[in-house]
C-alpha cells in the first residue's frame, strides 16, 4: 500500500515514518509533491490526498507534477547514455483503454547533456490512430503503450521506439518534480498570500 511504501522510505532515510511530526535528524521537508497522472483515477486521487495530508500535518506546501514528465525524462536519459545523442522530439504514450492512449509530446533542447524535455502542450487522451498522426517522424516514442502503438499503426520505422519497461527511477521523478515545484510558485509558506496550488488528479475528458 501507499502508506507502507512511505513508511519504508522514511525508515530508510532514518525518519520515524509518516506518523512522525518532524524528521528527527534532518531538516524539515520543504514540501510534498505528488504525481497527478494521467492514469488510474483512484490511484492519483489517493496520491494527491496523501500529499496534501502530509503537507498539512507538517505545515509545508504541497504541489503536483504531470506523471508523464518523469517517463519522458527517464527515457531521454537512457537514450543519451546509450546512444550518446538525443532526439529532437519525444512522445510518451500510456494505455487509456478502449483503444485510446494518453499522449504527451516534448521538444528536447540540444546540448551535452541535453536539456530537460520541454512540453508541447498538455496531456491528452486520443484514439490510438489520432495520437500516432501527431507524433513526428524520428521522434523517440516511450511509455508502456509505445511498442504496441508502433506495431498497430505500422509506424515502427518512423519512430525510435523505447522498448524498455516504463521507468520509475527516482532521479527522473525528482527532476520532474523539482521543475514543477519551481514553476508552481516561489513561496515556501503553506498559508502565504500566493501559495502553490495543491496537487489535484489529472482528469482528462473521455473520447
JSON list of N, CA, C and O in Angstrom, two decimals, residues 36-44 67-68 94-95 102 202 204:
[
{"chain": "A", "resi": 36, "resn": "UNK", "atom": "N", "xyz": [0.40, 13.65, -10.61]},
{"chain": "A", "resi": 36, "resn": "UNK", "atom": "CA", "xyz": [-1.04, 13.87, -10.80]},
{"chain": "A", "resi": 36, "resn": "UNK", "atom": "C", "xyz": [-1.63, 13.07, -11.96]},
{"chain": "A", "resi": 36, "resn": "UNK", "atom": "O", "xyz": [-2.78, 13.27, -12.31]},
{"chain": "A", "resi": 37, "resn": "UNK", "atom": "N", "xyz": [-0.83, 12.18, -12.55]},
{"chain": "A", "resi": 37, "resn": "UNK", "atom": "CA", "xyz": [-1.35, 11.39, -13.66]},
{"chain": "A", "resi": 37, "resn": "UNK", "atom": "C", "xyz": [-1.01, 12.05, -14.99]},
{"chain": "A", "resi": 37, "resn": "UNK", "atom": "O", "xyz": [-0.10, 12.88, -15.05]},
{"chain": "A", "resi": 38, "resn": "UNK", "atom": "N", "xyz": [-1.70, 11.67, -16.07]},
{"chain": "A", "resi": 38, "resn": "UNK", "atom": "CA", "xyz": [-2.91, 10.85, -16.12]},
{"chain": "A", "resi": 38, "resn": "UNK", "atom": "C", "xyz": [-2.62, 9.38, -15.86]},
{"chain": "A", "resi": 38, "resn": "UNK", "atom": "O", "xyz": [-1.51, 8.91, -16.07]},
{"chain": "A", "resi": 39, "resn": "UNK", "atom": "N", "xyz": [-3.66, 8.70, -15.41]},
{"chain": "A", "resi": 39, "resn": "UNK", "atom": "CA", "xyz": [-3.55, 7.29, -15.09]},
{"chain": "A", "resi": 39, "resn": "UNK", "atom": "C", "xyz": [-4.79, 6.86, -14.34]},
{"chain": "A", "resi": 39, "resn": "UNK", "atom": "O", "xyz": [-5.89, 7.40, -14.56]},
{"chain": "A", "resi": 40, "resn": "UNK", "atom": "N", "xyz": [-4.61, 5.92, -13.45]},
{"chain": "A", "resi": 40, "resn": "UNK", "atom": "CA", "xyz": [-5.71, 5.43, -12.64]},
{"chain": "A", "resi": 40, "resn": "UNK", "atom": "C", "xyz": [-6.31, 6.57, -11.82]},
{"chain": "A", "resi": 40, "resn": "UNK", "atom": "O", "xyz": [-5.60, 7.22, -11.05]},
{"chain": "A", "resi": 41, "resn": "UNK", "atom": "N", "xyz": [-7.60, 6.82, -12.01]},
{"chain": "A", "resi": 41, "resn": "UNK", "atom": "CA", "xyz": [-8.25, 7.91, -11.29]},
{"chain": "A", "resi": 41, "resn": "UNK", "atom": "C", "xyz": [-8.19, 7.68, -9.79]},
{"chain": "A", "resi": 41, "resn": "UNK", "atom": "O", "xyz": [-7.89, 8.60, -9.01]},
{"chain": "A", "resi": 42, "resn": "UNK", "atom": "N", "xyz": [-8.42, 6.45, -9.36]},
{"chain": "A", "resi": 42, "resn": "UNK", "atom": "CA", "xyz": [-8.35, 6.15, -7.93]},
{"chain": "A", "resi": 42, "resn": "UNK", "atom": "C", "xyz": [-6.94, 6.32, -7.40]},
{"chain": "A", "resi": 42, "resn": "UNK", "atom": "O", "xyz": [-6.71, 6.92, -6.35]},
{"chain": "A", "resi": 43, "resn": "UNK", "atom": "N", "xyz": [-5.96, 5.80, -8.15]},
{"chain": "A", "resi": 43, "resn": "UNK", "atom": "CA", "xyz": [-4.57, 5.90, -7.69]},
{"chain": "A", "resi": 43, "resn": "UNK", "atom": "C", "xyz": [-4.09, 7.32, -7.58]},
{"chain": "A", "resi": 43, "resn": "UNK", "atom": "O", "xyz": [-3.43, 7.69, -6.59]},
{"chain": "A", "resi": 44, "resn": "UNK", "atom": "N", "xyz": [-4.39, 8.16, -8.56]},
{"chain": "A", "resi": 44, "resn": "UNK", "atom": "CA", "xyz": [-3.94, 9.55, -8.49]},
{"chain": "A", "resi": 44, "resn": "UNK", "atom": "C", "xyz": [-4.67, 10.32, -7.41]},
{"chain": "A", "resi": 44, "resn": "UNK", "atom": "O", "xyz": [-4.08, 11.18, -6.75]},
{"chain": "A", "resi": 67, "resn": "UNK", "atom": "N", "xyz": [2.73, 13.11, -14.30]},
{"chain": "A", "resi": 67, "resn": "UNK", "atom": "CA", "xyz": [3.49, 11.86, -14.19]},
{"chain": "A", "resi": 67, "resn": "UNK", "atom": "C", "xyz": [4.24, 11.53, -15.48]},
{"chain": "A", "resi": 67, "resn": "UNK", "atom": "O", "xyz": [5.32, 10.93, -15.44]},
{"chain": "A", "resi": 68, "resn": "UNK", "atom": "N", "xyz": [3.69, 11.90, -16.63]},
{"chain": "A", "resi": 68, "resn": "UNK", "atom": "CA", "xyz": [4.35, 11.58, -17.89]},
{"chain": "A", "resi": 68, "resn": "UNK", "atom": "C", "xyz": [5.67, 12.33, -18.07]},
{"chain": "A", "resi": 68, "resn": "UNK", "atom": "O", "xyz": [6.53, 11.91, -18.84]},
{"chain": "A", "resi": 94, "resn": "UNK", "atom": "N", "xyz": [0.64, 6.22, -22.97]},
{"chain": "A", "resi": 94, "resn": "UNK", "atom": "CA", "xyz": [0.22, 5.23, -21.98]},
{"chain": "A", "resi": 94, "resn": "UNK", "atom": "C", "xyz": [-1.17, 4.75, -22.35]},
{"chain": "A", "resi": 94, "resn": "UNK", "atom": "O", "xyz": [-1.99, 5.50, -22.93]},
{"chain": "A", "resi": 95, "resn": "UNK", "atom": "N", "xyz": [-1.46, 3.53, -21.98]},
{"chain": "A", "resi": 95, "resn": "UNK", "atom": "CA", "xyz": [-2.75, 2.93, -22.31]},
{"chain": "A", "resi": 95, "resn": "UNK", "atom": "C", "xyz": [-3.88, 3.62, -21.55]},
{"chain": "A", "resi": 95, "resn": "UNK", "atom": "O", "xyz": [-3.85, 3.71, -20.33]},
{"chain": "A", "resi": 102, "resn": "UNK", "atom": "N", "xyz": [-3.07, 7.91, -23.63]},
{"chain": "A", "resi": 102, "resn": "UNK", "atom": "CA", "xyz": [-2.68, 9.23, -23.13]},
{"chain": "A", "resi": 102, "resn": "UNK", "atom": "C", "xyz": [-1.44, 9.64, -23.90]},
{"chain": "A", "resi": 102, "resn": "UNK", "atom": "O", "xyz": [-0.51, 8.86, -24.05]},
{"chain": "A", "resi": 202, "resn": "UNK", "atom": "N", "xyz": [-5.12, 14.56, -12.52]},
{"chain": "A", "resi": 202, "resn": "UNK", "atom": "CA", "xyz": [-5.39, 15.00, -13.90]},
{"chain": "A", "resi": 202, "resn": "UNK", "atom": "C", "xyz": [-6.58, 14.23, -14.42]},
{"chain": "A", "resi": 202, "resn": "UNK", "atom": "O", "xyz": [-6.53, 13.01, -14.62]},
{"chain": "A", "resi": 204, "resn": "UNK", "atom": "N", "xyz": [-8.79, 13.80, -17.52]},
{"chain": "A", "resi": 204, "resn": "UNK", "atom": "CA", "xyz": [-8.91, 14.11, -18.94]},
{"chain": "A", "resi": 204, "resn": "UNK", "atom": "C", "xyz": [-10.29, 13.67, -19.44]},
{"chain": "A", "resi": 204, "resn": "UNK", "atom": "O", "xyz": [-10.80, 12.62, -19.05]}
]
